[in-house]
Amino acid sequence: MNSILATIFQVLFILLIAPFAQGFVRFCKARLQGRKGASPFLPYYTFATLIKKEMVIPKASSWIFHVVPYVVLATAVALAAILPLLFLGGKLASMSDFLIVGGVLILGSIFLVLGGLDPGSAFGGMGSSREMTIAVLVEPIMIMVFGAISFVTGTFAIDGMVGQSLIWAHPYLLLSVFAFALVALAENARYPVDNPATHLELTMVHEAMILEYSGVYLAILEFASAIKIAVFAILLSNLVFPTTLFVLSGSVSVIVAIIFGIIKVTLAMGLLALLETTIVKMRFYRVQEFMSIAFFTAMFGFVIALLSSIMEVSFEYHTMFAVLSILFVILLFGRARSQVMLRYYALSSLSIAGIAYGLALVFEEERQHLLIFAIVTIIIKTFIVPFVIRYVQRKHKDLVSLPSFLRPASSYFIAVVILIVTFFILKRTPIVGLVEFDTLLYASIAMIGLGLATMIVHRNIFSQITGLLIMENGVTIFTLVTVRSLPLLIELGVFAIIVVSSFILSVLSSRIREFHGSADTEELRSLTE
Amino acid sequence: MITIDLIAFGFFVYFIGLFSAGIFAIIGGQWRKSAQLFVLVNVLGFLTGVTYLYGFAPKEIILAEWNSFFHFSPTINLLSAIFFTIISGVSSLVGVYGIRYFELYEEIYNNSLAQFLIVFFVVGMQGVLLANNSFIFLFFWEVMSITSFFLVMTERSESSMKAAFLYFIMTHLGAAAILAGFLILGGGSLFFDFSQIAIASQGLSSTLLALSFLLFLFGFGSKAGLVPFHVWLPEAHPEAPSNVSALMSGLMLKIAVYGFIKIVFSFVGLPAWAGLVVLIMGLFSGMLGVLHAVLERDIKRAFAYSSIENMGIIFTMLGLSLYLFAQNASMEFNGIANLIIVFAIFHAANHALFKTALFLSSGVALNRFHSKRLEDMGGLAKIMPIFSFAFLIAALSSMPIAPFGTFFGEWGFVQNVITLLHGTSLDVAVLIVMVVTLAVIGLVSALAVFAMVRIFGISMLGLPRSGHVELRDEKKDYLLTFPILALALLVVAFGIFAKPLISWLASNINSLNSFAQPQYIVTSKLSSAAVFLVLAFIGLFVYAIKTFFAKRCVQRSYQTWDCGQPINETMQYSATAFSAPIRFFFLNLLKREKILKSEPIVLTNPWIRKYVFSLSYKSLWKNKVYQPLFDIVNFFADRIKAMQGGRIQYYLLFVLGTLIVTLIIVL
């Protein structure tokens, strides 16, 4: 099968399955919410009906109003033609350079925004302003994600990137794929960035811009957004499972490619429906937090890819768990609710148990000690300590949510700065050559720094406890690196101290709050009588 | 049959033609004839430049040798020819625009004086390009600066005078720095020939080399609008008439880039930190420029800040290239460094085209709405559809999007940076800086898109927000629309032919500096023409399908949906509101004052209130950096003023002091 035929085939497939994708998400959401839901094939009828209806053109609009639907649909169809969705090596494969794909996406957004401003209504202006902001914040994330992947694979075209087995050979690219999933949510106007189901000011971004369109134009715009979501779903699945694509040279079974495509769309839409049922839509001014998380995850992935190729660190389990533990602490940094912070702390401690397990795989003679250490860490730090703290808080009926001094985006930025500073300090100190595991040493020092920063940045006195616990985690990793396993009695003693001290500190914090009437360190600073 | 003599002849006719156009304007007062001659002469100059580029490209041609006249031998080489061609082409289109524009503003401007000054402004710019020694370079630089100073004051209003004086001070500080740099290079001689730069820089000690580099950076950077030397740009460019703003922003800034490339890239043995300093200043300029372009409510100030952003991007590329050249241990980076310079020049060429188009469009909008504020504009697309089409293409061409030329400059840069990251001989710190550069360039490009969409959307779409728009027929203003459309389509052409242009430029790049290797790195198999064709094809295909499927679609026209409550033009989103999320997200980087006063209209009813809202931006740089400097200088000037109070004893004391100091130095 030659490449032109393959491209045409791929475009037709996407055009046919796009309404089903949109309908299937709605259907799954309805079922998950306990309703019967409309048939997943309803959008086909919807589009057919819309085409027959009369259009109403607002008087205040100009020629741009008429041009917008065509351009938006053209960009969506271009995406379906360029990207490697069913086949690898289609005719337009060399055009799937990630910057060009980004440019095509933003061209569609630009015209949609202009179409929102044209009718001269307040709804349209609001939707346009919000959509343009989201498009702006998405662009650096796309460059970081695809920059990392192209750095690792050596090619700039998405066609070439997908063709290699990414995740299994380079596990840190999972971070980039995760960031890309967040970008896909933002681009397609899904939770938590936008709600495609309502038409209220509070929740509209995409819907606000197409509010004035009706009839054929509305059908075109809805079709374009359905195509986009189908394309992103299949592209994400291809990044994670590249073997389901078919290379054109070689015996290809078209039927199998189509079946795989249908399976990918169905699974992805089902997962999307599950996600939308579980999480809430964010307030629009918090979208910067969402985008900051995506950006720093992507940059993290890029920097790890860079460093692992330079320093030739072989990627073993304990390194991966060390990275995970640091990642959870950074995520903890931007949060305010103590329950969420404790959850991330528990996950971080779980990763430390993973480090111990990874080391146990490497060092045979101390295996038993390390495994016992891992199990005890899980029991105590993941379950008992958070439980103790929350028990004390609940007993004293404490409202424990106070923002930190910095906004979340700035918090992540400070965390990254601490990581960079730690890296440069470690490069200068002579201890690095003596110890075997450089990454673990780096993780321990970074975690101590981050714990200290948590104590400084957060205003809540309960966060101080969390900061101390993080620092203690850092010291634990340091012990794992240098001594590798302590005698059992000492370890049990240390764990007991952690539990008891967290209990005492929580009780103390509750008492302070009762006595002074506030848990905010800003207010506790002033002298009382 | 195209000989060197023909090209030399072309250049001479060009300059003589420009002089005569200037004389026409000032004597006779026939500015219209002068403008027409100006357009013709510039077309001739453009053709001469193209002939040179096509036939003789990297060779340097000396057009004449007038040794008695300050050793002036006008020389043309690849770099100056590129900028010469662009300046002539753009000036001819701006001249066409000016014919109609000056007609509209006949009562306010002194047209013949303005035309005379514009002609000599272009003479100054082209003269800088042909200069072969420092004296001639600075002479034409001064001609350029002084004519533009008077041009900024054309309107003779209070604010334009203030802006013109600020511009005058900054440009002369810059010129003084460039002069000092030349004096250091030339060892005190005023007629320092440019072919000696490499040799002269090798003879300097490292402190002198660093000092001259910093002086040139300040001189050219302040002219180009690099942060922190940019304070004059957002004041001066908006006050000038629109065609003059277009010339200043589109062309004069490129002369600064030309000067920087010609002089600094010929230095031998620059330290590595020099490139990093330029890179970081470029990133700052990009970020600050685009952030203010997004937030400004005056259309021309927003465009001026966008110029600062683009200059920032160009200097980022140049800084990275300088840093790579300084890695002299292995010559492996020279190929990539040369290629990055090529992308910077390509981006500069595109910027000259689209920025001119944008400023010309702002002139039309200004003329229709009689106000520069975006809050007063709106709805022009219904009244002037062809102009709005031209403005749309111009605005799209300013964004890094696929079929336009601006895309290929940044695309090449990003690709080369990612390729560089594989280079293991570079310092880890610099690799992290490069990753941060990628992220910042991504953010800056996206914010540039936001800024242009906002300006175009608010000024052209919806309904006129102040309710007042001049309803002249669009056909009378065809001379205003045609140059904008031509410039925008040129950017599209640059985008379609990007690959052949960049390859040709890269293969000829050896002439720019002394140590360059002829090999260059081909980046990808992508053909730029193919991108344009595919997008156009799919667009037409979609239109055809719609016409086929929905032949009988009916449409009727009705007012915008208003939920039962009649809406008017003041209920639309305003420019301030459109950029509110960005203002919120980047609040830490800005200094803004927001005052919201609410008081009840009737004291007994607290629910019906009157709101007064004001939002203003303060320039951080002006208040925290420049104002204290000015205050210190003023303080010392006040103290010294006491000496010139008229008492003869002080004068004698001053003369005595000078004599003693001179004797000490000499003896």
CSV table of N, CA and C in Angstrom, one decimal, chain B residues 166 169-170 173 218 222 226-232 619-634:
chain,number,residue,atom,x,y,z
B,166,LEU,N,13.9,62.4,25.1
B,166,LEU,CA,14.4,61.1,25.7
B,166,LEU,C,15.1,60.3,24.7
B,169,ILE,N,18.6,61.8,23.9
B,169,ILE,CA,19.6,61.5,24.9
B,169,ILE,C,20.1,60.1,24.7
B,170,MET,N,19.2,59.2,24.6
B,170,MET,CA,19.6,57.8,24.6
B,170,MET,C,20.4,57.5,23.3
B,173,LEU,N,23.9,58.9,23.7
B,173,LEU,CA,24.7,58.1,24.6
B,173,LEU,C,25.2,56.9,23.9
B,218,PHE,N,26.4,48.2,24.5
B,218,PHE,CA,25.5,49.3,25.0
B,218,PHE,C,25.1,50.1,23.8
B,222,SER,N,21.3,49.7,22.8
B,222,SER,CA,20.3,50.8,23.1
B,222,SER,C,19.6,51.2,21.9
B,226,LEU,N,17.4,46.7,23.5
B,226,LEU,CA,17.6,45.6,24.5
B,226,LEU,C,17.3,46.2,25.9
B,227,VAL,N,16.7,45.3,26.7
B,227,VAL,CA,16.5,45.6,28.1
B,227,VAL,C,17.9,45.6,28.7
B,228,PRO,N,18.4,46.5,29.5
B,228,PRO,CA,17.7,47.6,30.1
B,228,PRO,C,17.8,49.0,29.4
B,229,PHE,N,18.2,48.9,28.1
B,229,PHE,CA,18.4,50.2,27.5
B,229,PHE,C,17.2,50.6,26.6
B,230,HIS,N,16.1,50.0,26.9
B,230,HIS,CA,15.0,50.1,25.9
B,230,HIS,C,14.0,51.3,26.2
B,231,VAL,N,14.2,52.0,27.3
B,231,VAL,CA,13.2,52.9,27.8
B,231,VAL,C,12.7,53.9,26.7
B,232,TRP,N,13.5,54.3,25.8
B,232,TRP,CA,13.1,55.3,24.8
B,232,TRP,C,12.1,54.7,23.8
B,619,SER,N,6.4,51.8,34.7
B,619,SER,CA,7.6,51.1,34.2
B,619,SER,C,8.6,50.9,35.3
B,620,LEU,N,8.9,49.6,35.6
B,620,LEU,CA,9.8,49.3,36.7
B,620,LEU,C,11.2,49.9,36.4
B,621,TRP,N,11.6,49.8,35.1
B,621,TRP,CA,12.9,50.2,34.8
B,621,TRP,C,13.1,51.7,34.9
B,622,LYS,N,12.1,52.4,34.4
B,622,LYS,CA,12.2,53.9,34.5
B,622,LYS,C,12.2,54.4,35.9
B,623,ASN,N,11.4,53.8,36.8
B,623,ASN,CA,11.3,54.3,38.2
B,623,ASN,C,12.5,53.9,39.0
B,624,LYS,N,12.9,52.6,38.9
B,624,LYS,CA,13.9,52.1,39.8
B,624,LYS,C,15.3,52.3,39.3
B,625,VAL,N,15.5,52.4,38.0
B,625,VAL,CA,16.9,52.5,37.5
B,625,VAL,C,17.2,53.8,36.9
B,626,TYR,N,16.4,54.3,36.0
B,626,TYR,CA,16.7,55.5,35.3
B,626,TYR,C,16.4,56.8,36.1
B,627,GLN,N,15.3,56.8,36.8
B,627,GLN,CA,15.0,58.0,37.6
B,627,GLN,C,16.1,58.3,38.6
B,628,PRO,N,16.6,57.3,39.4
B,628,PRO,CA,17.6,57.6,40.3
B,628,PRO,C,18.9,58.1,39.6
B,629,LEU,N,19.2,57.5,38.5
B,629,LEU,CA,20.4,58.0,37.7
B,629,LEU,C,20.2,59.5,37.3
B,630,PHE,N,19.0,59.8,36.8
B,630,PHE,CA,18.8,61.2,36.4
B,630,PHE,C,18.9,62.1,37.6
B,631,ASP,N,18.3,61.6,38.7
B,631,ASP,CA,18.4,62.5,39.9
B,631,ASP,C,19.8,62.8,40.3
B,632,ILE,N,20.7,61.7,40.3
B,632,ILE,CA,22.1,62.0,40.7
B,632,ILE,C,22.7,63.0,39.7
B,633,VAL,N,22.5,62.7,38.4
B,633,VAL,CA,23.1,63.6,37.4
B,633,VAL,C,22.6,65.1,37.6
B,634,ASN,N,21.3,65.2,37.9
B,634,ASN,CA,20.8,66.5,38.1
B,634,ASN,C,21.4,67.2,39.3
